[in-house]
PDB file of C-alpha atoms in Angstrom:
ATOM      1  CA  ASP A   1       0.000   0.000   0.000  1.00 52.00           C
ATOM      2  CA  THR A   2       1.784   3.083  -1.262  1.00 71.00           C
ATOM      3  CA  GLY A   3      -1.105   5.446  -0.644  1.00 91.00           C
ATOM      4  CA  VAL A   4      -2.815   7.733  -3.132  1.00 95.00           C
ATOM      5  CA  SER A   5      -0.373   9.387  -5.500  1.00 96.00           C
ATOM      6  CA  GLN A   6      -1.041  12.647  -7.340  1.00 97.00           C
ATOM      7  CA  ASN A   7       1.042  14.233 -10.060  1.00 97.00           C
ATOM      8  CA  PRO A   8       2.215  16.847 -10.501  1.00 97.00           C
ATOM      9  CA  ARG A   9       2.402  18.345  -7.014  1.00 96.00           C
ATOM     10  CA  HIS A  10       2.448  21.856  -8.389  1.00 97.00           C
ATOM     11  CA  LYS A  11       1.399  23.303 -11.731  1.00 98.00           C
ATOM     12  CA  ILE A  12       1.694  26.894 -12.880  1.00 98.00           C
ATOM     13  CA  THR A  13      -0.029  27.658 -16.141  1.00 98.00           C
ATOM     14  CA  LYS A  14      -1.045  30.651 -18.167  1.00 98.00           C
ATOM     15  CA  ARG A  15      -4.680  31.537 -18.480  1.00 98.00           C
ATOM     16  CA  GLY A  16      -6.250  29.797 -21.443  1.00 98.00           C
ATOM     17  CA  GLN A  17      -3.946  26.784 -21.386  1.00 98.00           C
ATOM     18  CA  ASN A  18      -5.103  23.223 -20.793  1.00 98.00           C
ATOM     19  CA  VAL A  19      -3.831  21.202 -17.837  1.00 98.00           C
ATOM     20  CA  THR A  20      -4.139  17.559 -16.851  1.00 98.00           C
ATOM     21  CA  PHE A  21      -3.646  16.014 -13.440  1.00 97.00           C
ATOM     22  CA  ARG A  22      -3.197  12.370 -12.617  1.00 98.00           C
ATOM     23  CA  CYS A  23      -4.287  10.359  -9.608  1.00 98.00           C
ATOM     24  CA  ASP A  24      -3.182   6.820  -8.785  1.00 97.00           C
ATOM     25  CA  PRO A  25      -5.428   5.415  -6.046  1.00 96.00           C
ATOM     26  CA  ILE A  26      -4.714   2.562  -3.684  1.00 93.00           C
ATOM     27  CA  SER A  27      -4.844  -0.497  -5.908  1.00 90.00           C
ATOM     28  CA  GLU A  28      -7.705  -2.351  -4.226  1.00 87.00           C
ATOM     29  CA  HIS A  29      -9.913   0.722  -3.908  1.00 91.00           C
ATOM     30  CA  ASN A  30     -12.766   0.777  -6.401  1.00 91.00           C
ATOM     31  CA  ARG A  31     -14.035   4.259  -5.514  1.00 93.00           C
ATOM     32  CA  LEU A  32     -12.191   7.388  -6.579  1.00 95.00           C
ATOM     33  CA  TYR A  33     -13.111  10.987  -5.832  1.00 95.00           C
ATOM     34  CA  TRP A  34     -11.904  14.401  -6.959  1.00 96.00           C
ATOM     35  CA  TYR A  35     -12.261  17.447  -4.740  1.00 96.00           C
ATOM     36  CA  ARG A  36     -11.223  21.068  -5.106  1.00 96.00           C
ATOM     37  CA  GLN A  37      -9.996  23.135  -2.183  1.00 95.00           C
ATOM     38  CA  THR A  38      -9.488  26.880  -2.243  1.00 94.00           C
ATOM     39  CA  LEU A  39      -7.577  28.803   0.385  1.00 89.00           C
ATOM     40  CA  GLY A  40      -9.324  28.875   3.733  1.00 87.00           C
ATOM     41  CA  GLN A  41     -12.095  26.515   2.671  1.00 92.00           C
ATOM     42  CA  GLY A  42     -12.896  22.865   3.065  1.00 94.00           C
ATOM     43  CA  PRO A  43     -12.684  20.559   0.069  1.00 94.00           C
ATOM     44  CA  GLU A  44     -15.623  20.658  -2.346  1.00 94.00           C
ATOM     45  CA  PHE A  45     -16.759  17.549  -4.178  1.00 93.00           C
ATOM     46  CA  LEU A  46     -16.189  17.518  -7.932  1.00 95.00           C
ATOM     47  CA  THR A  47     -16.798  13.998  -9.154  1.00 95.00           C
ATOM     48  CA  TYR A  48     -16.882  10.319  -8.206  1.00 92.00           C
ATOM     49  CA  PHE A  49     -15.993   7.074  -9.953  1.00 94.00           C
ATOM     50  CA  GLN A  50     -16.861   3.549  -9.030  1.00 92.00           C
ATOM     51  CA  ASN A  51     -14.469   1.429 -11.005  1.00 92.00           C
ATOM     52  CA  GLU A  52     -14.430   3.035 -14.456  1.00 92.00           C
ATOM     53  CA  ALA A  53     -17.926   4.515 -14.269  1.00 92.00           C
ATOM     54  CA  GLN A  54     -18.299   8.201 -13.457  1.00 92.00           C
ATOM     55  CA  LEU A  55     -21.400   8.119 -11.280  1.00 90.00           C
ATOM     56  CA  GLU A  56     -21.749  11.669 -10.053  1.00 89.00           C
ATOM     57  CA  LYS A  57     -20.574  15.119 -11.072  1.00 90.00           C
ATOM     58  CA  SER A  58     -20.948  18.339  -9.156  1.00 90.00           C
ATOM     59  CA  ARG A  59     -22.342  21.418 -10.848  1.00 86.00           C
ATOM     60  CA  LEU A  60     -18.956  22.919  -9.942  1.00 80.00           C
ATOM     61  CA  LEU A  61     -17.577  20.772 -12.740  1.00 83.00           C
ATOM     62  CA  SER A  62     -18.169  23.060 -15.696  1.00 88.00           C
ATOM     63  CA  ASP A  63     -17.891  21.980 -19.322  1.00 92.00           C
ATOM     64  CA  ARG A  64     -14.214  22.913 -19.212  1.00 95.00           C
ATOM     65  CA  PHE A  65     -13.557  20.120 -16.726  1.00 96.00           C
ATOM     66  CA  SER A  66     -13.438  16.465 -17.646  1.00 95.00           C
ATOM     67  CA  ALA A  67     -12.410  13.443 -15.633  1.00 96.00           C
ATOM     68  CA  GLU A  68     -11.725   9.906 -16.707  1.00 96.00           C
ATOM     69  CA  ARG A  69     -10.834   6.613 -15.132  1.00 96.00           C
ATOM     70  CA  PRO A  70     -10.383   4.458 -18.200  1.00 90.00           C
ATOM     71  CA  LYS A  71      -9.582   1.086 -16.699  1.00 86.00           C
ATOM     72  CA  GLY A  72     -10.852   1.577 -13.211  1.00 85.00           C
ATOM     73  CA  SER A  73      -7.358   2.260 -11.960  1.00 90.00           C
ATOM     74  CA  PHE A  74      -5.728   5.697 -12.320  1.00 96.00           C
ATOM     75  CA  SER A  75      -7.766   8.787 -13.065  1.00 97.00           C
ATOM     76  CA  THR A  76      -7.096  12.040 -14.890  1.00 98.00           C
ATOM     77  CA  LEU A  77      -8.696  15.428 -14.405  1.00 97.00           C
ATOM     78  CA  GLU A  78      -8.361  17.846 -17.312  1.00 97.00           C
ATOM     79  CA  ILE A  79      -9.167  21.535 -17.259  1.00 97.00           C
ATOM     80  CA  GLN A  80      -9.451  23.237 -20.616  1.00 97.00           C
ATOM     81  CA  ARG A  81      -8.980  26.962 -21.191  1.00 97.00           C
ATOM     82  CA  THR A  82      -7.943  27.572 -17.609  1.00 97.00           C
ATOM     83  CA  GLU A  83      -9.153  30.672 -15.806  1.00 96.00           C
ATOM     84  CA  GLN A  84      -7.704  32.406 -12.768  1.00 96.00           C
ATOM     85  CA  GLY A  85     -10.650  31.140 -10.733  1.00 95.00           C
ATOM     86  CA  ASP A  86      -9.442  27.596 -11.336  1.00 96.00           C
ATOM     87  CA  SER A  87      -6.460  28.225  -9.063  1.00 97.00           C
ATOM     88  CA  ALA A  88      -6.873  25.785  -6.195  1.00 96.00           C
ATOM     89  CA  MET A  89      -5.635  22.551  -4.681  1.00 96.00           C
ATOM     90  CA  TYR A  90      -7.100  19.549  -6.485  1.00 97.00           C
ATOM     91  CA  LEU A  91      -7.368  16.550  -4.202  1.00 96.00           C
ATOM     92  CA  CYS A  92      -7.916  12.946  -5.133  1.00 96.00           C
ATOM     93  CA  ALA A  93      -9.152  10.335  -2.686  1.00 95.00           C
ATOM     94  CA  SER A  94      -9.951   6.665  -2.885  1.00 94.00           C
ATOM     95  CA  SER A  95     -11.837   4.172  -0.782  1.00 91.00           C
ATOM     96  CA  PHE A  96     -13.001   0.592  -0.813  1.00 85.00           C
ATOM     97  CA  ARG A  97     -16.331   1.298   0.804  1.00 75.00           C
ATOM     98  CA  THR A  98     -18.040   4.253   2.414  1.00 66.00           C
ATOM     99  CA  ALA A  99     -17.600   3.018   5.947  1.00 64.00           C
ATOM    100  CA  ALA A 100     -13.852   2.943   5.601  1.00 70.00           C
ATOM    101  CA  GLY A 101     -13.430   6.640   4.977  1.00 78.00           C
ATOM    102  CA  TYR A 102     -11.110   8.010   2.361  1.00 86.00           C
ATOM    103  CA  THR A 103      -7.408   8.007   1.794  1.00 91.00           C
ATOM    104  CA  PHE A 104      -6.427  11.343   0.291  1.00 93.00           C
ATOM    105  CA  GLY A 105      -3.490  12.116  -1.909  1.00 94.00           C
ATOM    106  CA  SER A 106      -1.274  15.116  -1.240  1.00 93.00           C
ATOM    107  CA  GLY A 107      -2.996  17.099  -3.955  1.00 95.00           C
ATOM    108  CA  THR A 108      -2.001  19.091  -7.010  1.00 96.00           C
ATOM    109  CA  ARG A 109      -1.768  22.818  -6.472  1.00 96.00           C
ATOM    110  CA  LEU A 110      -2.760  24.707  -9.613  1.00 98.00           C
ATOM    111  CA  THR A 111      -1.862  28.348 -10.102  1.00 98.00           C
ATOM    112  CA  VAL A 112      -3.260  30.113 -13.153  1.00 98.00           C
ATOM    113  CA  VAL A 113      -1.420  33.324 -14.010  1.00 97.00           C
TER     114      VAL A 113
ATOM    115  CA  ALA B   1     -29.506  20.397   1.973  1.00 74.00           C
ATOM    116  CA  GLN B   2     -26.764  18.823   3.982  1.00 82.00           C
ATOM    117  CA  SER B   3     -24.284  21.185   5.551  1.00 90.00           C
ATOM    118  CA  VAL B   4     -21.486  21.233   8.092  1.00 95.00           C
ATOM    119  CA  THR B   5     -20.626  24.198  10.272  1.00 96.00           C
ATOM    120  CA  GLN B   6     -17.396  24.654  12.149  1.00 97.00           C
ATOM    121  CA  PRO B   7     -18.035  27.801  14.181  1.00 96.00           C
ATOM    122  CA  ASP B   8     -14.415  28.434  15.109  1.00 95.00           C
ATOM    123  CA  ILE B   9     -12.203  29.452  12.216  1.00 96.00           C
ATOM    124  CA  HIS B  10      -9.091  29.786  14.347  1.00 97.00           C
ATOM    125  CA  ILE B  11      -8.251  28.437  17.810  1.00 97.00           C
ATOM    126  CA  THR B  12      -5.086  28.911  19.841  1.00 97.00           C
ATOM    127  CA  VAL B  13      -4.291  26.682  22.811  1.00 97.00           C
ATOM    128  CA  SER B  14      -1.224  26.217  24.968  1.00 97.00           C
ATOM    129  CA  GLU B  15       0.728  23.012  24.689  1.00 97.00           C
ATOM    130  CA  GLY B  16      -0.574  20.540  27.254  1.00 97.00           C
ATOM    131  CA  ALA B  17      -3.997  22.166  27.452  1.00 98.00           C
ATOM    132  CA  SER B  18      -7.183  20.410  26.465  1.00 97.00           C
ATOM    133  CA  LEU B  19      -8.819  20.996  23.116  1.00 97.00           C
ATOM    134  CA  GLU B  20     -12.345  20.919  21.779  1.00 98.00           C
ATOM    135  CA  LEU B  21     -13.197  21.708  18.174  1.00 98.00           C
ATOM    136  CA  ARG B  22     -16.868  22.168  17.401  1.00 98.00           C
ATOM    137  CA  CYS B  23     -18.799  20.711  14.504  1.00 97.00           C
ATOM    138  CA  ASN B  24     -22.514  20.955  13.776  1.00 96.00           C
ATOM    139  CA  TYR B  25     -24.212  19.264  10.869  1.00 94.00           C
ATOM    140  CA  SER B  26     -27.531  19.515   9.140  1.00 90.00           C
ATOM    141  CA  TYR B  27     -29.024  16.277   7.902  1.00 81.00           C
ATOM    142  CA  GLY B  28     -32.354  14.527   8.273  1.00 71.00           C
ATOM    143  CA  ALA B  29     -31.116  11.184   9.486  1.00 75.00           C
ATOM    144  CA  THR B  30     -27.968  10.049  11.231  1.00 74.00           C
ATOM    145  CA  PRO B  31     -25.161  10.556   8.774  1.00 83.00           C
ATOM    146  CA  TYR B  32     -21.696   9.129   8.670  1.00 88.00           C
ATOM    147  CA  LEU B  33     -19.400  11.658  10.362  1.00 92.00           C
ATOM    148  CA  PHE B  34     -15.678  12.186   9.987  1.00 94.00           C
ATOM    149  CA  TRP B  35     -12.858  14.334  11.253  1.00 97.00           C
ATOM    150  CA  TYR B  36      -9.815  14.935   9.051  1.00 96.00           C
ATOM    151  CA  VAL B  37      -6.573  16.798   9.724  1.00 97.00           C
ATOM    152  CA  GLN B  38      -4.527  18.650   7.118  1.00 95.00           C
ATOM    153  CA  SER B  39      -0.969  19.879   7.518  1.00 91.00           C
ATOM    154  CA  PRO B  40       0.145  22.783   5.309  1.00 84.00           C
ATOM    155  CA  GLY B  41       0.450  21.799   1.661  1.00 77.00           C
ATOM    156  CA  GLN B  42      -0.652  18.252   2.352  1.00 81.00           C
ATOM    157  CA  GLY B  43      -3.676  16.099   1.781  1.00 85.00           C
ATOM    158  CA  LEU B  44      -6.131  15.171   4.490  1.00 92.00           C
ATOM    159  CA  GLN B  45      -5.636  12.404   7.014  1.00 93.00           C
ATOM    160  CA  LEU B  46      -8.560  10.626   8.634  1.00 93.00           C
ATOM    161  CA  LEU B  47      -8.586  11.064  12.427  1.00 96.00           C
ATOM    162  CA  LEU B  48     -11.789   9.208  13.267  1.00 95.00           C
ATOM    163  CA  LYS B  49     -15.259   8.341  12.060  1.00 93.00           C
ATOM    164  CA  TYR B  50     -18.722   7.623  13.404  1.00 92.00           C
ATOM    165  CA  PHE B  51     -21.364   5.439  11.805  1.00 86.00           C
ATOM    166  CA  SER B  52     -23.455   4.012  14.594  1.00 84.00           C
ATOM    167  CA  GLY B  53     -23.259   2.495  18.042  1.00 87.00           C
ATOM    168  CA  ASP B  54     -21.177   4.019  20.808  1.00 89.00           C
ATOM    169  CA  THR B  55     -21.427   7.781  20.497  1.00 91.00           C
ATOM    170  CA  LEU B  56     -17.894   8.333  21.798  1.00 96.00           C
ATOM    171  CA  VAL B  57     -15.366   7.313  19.188  1.00 96.00           C
ATOM    172  CA  GLN B  58     -11.637   7.060  19.539  1.00 97.00           C
ATOM    173  CA  GLY B  59      -9.249   8.007  16.794  1.00 96.00           C
ATOM    174  CA  ILE B  60      -5.583   8.269  16.042  1.00 95.00           C
ATOM    175  CA  LYS B  61      -3.120  10.614  17.773  1.00 95.00           C
ATOM    176  CA  GLY B  62      -5.139  10.599  20.999  1.00 96.00           C
ATOM    177  CA  PHE B  63      -8.205  12.310  19.536  1.00 98.00           C
ATOM    178  CA  GLU B  64     -11.799  11.423  20.352  1.00 98.00           C
ATOM    179  CA  ALA B  65     -15.157  12.739  19.252  1.00 98.00           C
ATOM    180  CA  GLU B  66     -18.646  12.544  20.647  1.00 97.00           C
ATOM    181  CA  PHE B  67     -21.794  12.322  18.551  1.00 95.00           C
ATOM    182  CA  LYS B  68     -24.775  14.099  20.088  1.00 94.00           C
ATOM    183  CA  ARG B  69     -27.907  13.557  18.057  1.00 91.00           C
ATOM    184  CA  SER B  70     -29.983  16.056  20.038  1.00 91.00           C
ATOM    185  CA  GLN B  71     -27.502  18.815  19.269  1.00 93.00           C
ATOM    186  CA  SER B  72     -26.546  17.645  15.752  1.00 93.00           C
ATOM    187  CA  SER B  73     -22.975  17.909  16.870  1.00 95.00           C
ATOM    188  CA  PHE B  74     -19.798  15.895  16.512  1.00 97.00           C
ATOM    189  CA  ASN B  75     -17.141  17.717  18.513  1.00 98.00           C
ATOM    190  CA  LEU B  76     -13.500  16.688  18.463  1.00 98.00           C
ATOM    191  CA  ARG B  77     -11.519  16.588  21.689  1.00 98.00           C
ATOM    192  CA  LYS B  78      -8.032  15.921  22.933  1.00 98.00           C
ATOM    193  CA  PRO B  79      -7.074  16.016  26.613  1.00 97.00           C
ATOM    194  CA  SER B  80      -3.542  17.341  26.117  1.00 97.00           C
ATOM    195  CA  VAL B  81      -2.405  19.078  22.966  1.00 98.00           C
ATOM    196  CA  HIS B  82       1.089  18.655  21.538  1.00 96.00           C
ATOM    197  CA  TRP B  83       2.878  21.216  19.357  1.00 96.00           C
ATOM    198  CA  SER B  84       2.673  18.753  16.455  1.00 95.00           C
ATOM    199  CA  ASP B  85      -1.134  18.981  16.537  1.00 96.00           C
ATOM    200  CA  ALA B  86      -0.980  22.429  14.960  1.00 97.00           C
ATOM    201  CA  ALA B  87      -2.843  21.998  11.669  1.00 97.00           C
ATOM    202  CA  GLU B  88      -6.206  22.529  10.047  1.00 97.00           C
ATOM    203  CA  TYR B  89      -9.067  20.305  11.097  1.00 98.00           C
ATOM    204  CA  PHE B  90     -12.088  19.482   8.998  1.00 97.00           C
ATOM    205  CA  CYS B  91     -15.371  17.926   9.998  1.00 97.00           C
ATOM    206  CA  ALA B  92     -17.258  16.127   7.235  1.00 94.00           C
ATOM    207  CA  VAL B  93     -20.584  14.410   6.771  1.00 91.00           C
ATOM    208  CA  ASP B  94     -21.620  11.706   4.352  1.00 86.00           C
ATOM    209  CA  GLY B  95     -25.343  11.772   3.982  1.00 68.00           C
ATOM    210  CA  SER B  96     -25.451   9.728   0.813  1.00 70.00           C
ATOM    211  CA  SER B  97     -24.145   6.335   1.790  1.00 59.00           C
ATOM    212  CA  ASN B  98     -24.412   5.114  -1.761  1.00 67.00           C
ATOM    213  CA  THR B  99     -21.691   7.363  -3.113  1.00 76.00           C
ATOM    214  CA  GLY B 100     -19.553   8.272  -0.159  1.00 82.00           C
ATOM    215  CA  LYS B 101     -19.563  11.919  -1.217  1.00 87.00           C
ATOM    216  CA  LEU B 102     -18.475  14.094   1.691  1.00 91.00           C
ATOM    217  CA  ILE B 103     -19.614  17.565   2.639  1.00 92.00           C
ATOM    218  CA  PHE B 104     -16.856  19.380   4.509  1.00 95.00           C
ATOM    219  CA  GLY B 105     -16.963  22.214   6.966  1.00 96.00           C
ATOM    220  CA  GLN B 106     -14.880  25.324   6.456  1.00 96.00           C
ATOM    221  CA  GLY B 107     -12.198  24.045   8.769  1.00 97.00           C
ATOM    222  CA  THR B 108     -10.641  25.156  12.050  1.00 98.00           C
ATOM    223  CA  THR B 109      -7.014  26.190  12.183  1.00 97.00           C
ATOM    224  CA  LEU B 110      -5.335  25.123  15.394  1.00 97.00           C
ATOM    225  CA  GLN B 111      -2.331  27.029  16.660  1.00 97.00           C
ATOM    226  CA  VAL B 112      -0.396  25.636  19.628  1.00 97.00           C
ATOM    227  CA  LYS B 113       1.531  28.002  21.893  1.00 96.00           C
ATOM    228  CA  PRO B 114       4.652  26.666  23.610  1.00 91.00           C
TER     229      PRO B 114
END
């Protein structure tokens, strides 16, 4: 068990560029979540996968955001045409079942300049 | 709608003093409740969780929390705080057991004075 791994740890991009983040969950976990956390706030739910199926998306996830989990293992979160308001920490978490709670990754901090 | 309120944005305690962080939730039934801790620039670590049964739950690092249905509260406590406990603490509720989606509070930043 190597934990939840997120890459990159930090990303600085110019407004209008596309960015992609990767999350590698704990191997036996079938549930994977993406959250966004802005400074001074708690994490906000973005989307949820069970295996490869994306089962829920928040209205926070605009059309510029897309997430995939192609083989039920790692996941990617892509943001197209980034805006300054996208600057945040993007957290990935995985779990085997609800009762277990999550294991979070260390996050990817995105700065849009 | 489900919500979580952490009334204290910032708390400062002296090392060795007791600690209580408040959490109130809004949900129709008994939800799953969690406390997480986050060190600067890091992800969140699960401290403890409540699903059912004994309303006093024990967690890691000497933390405990008590679920009080009548007050819709799930306060986190520690009898003696260590300098390494300085961090941000988040209370969360899962009201949709099918998905495991969590609603987080705004967080409480704990500062520990020597």
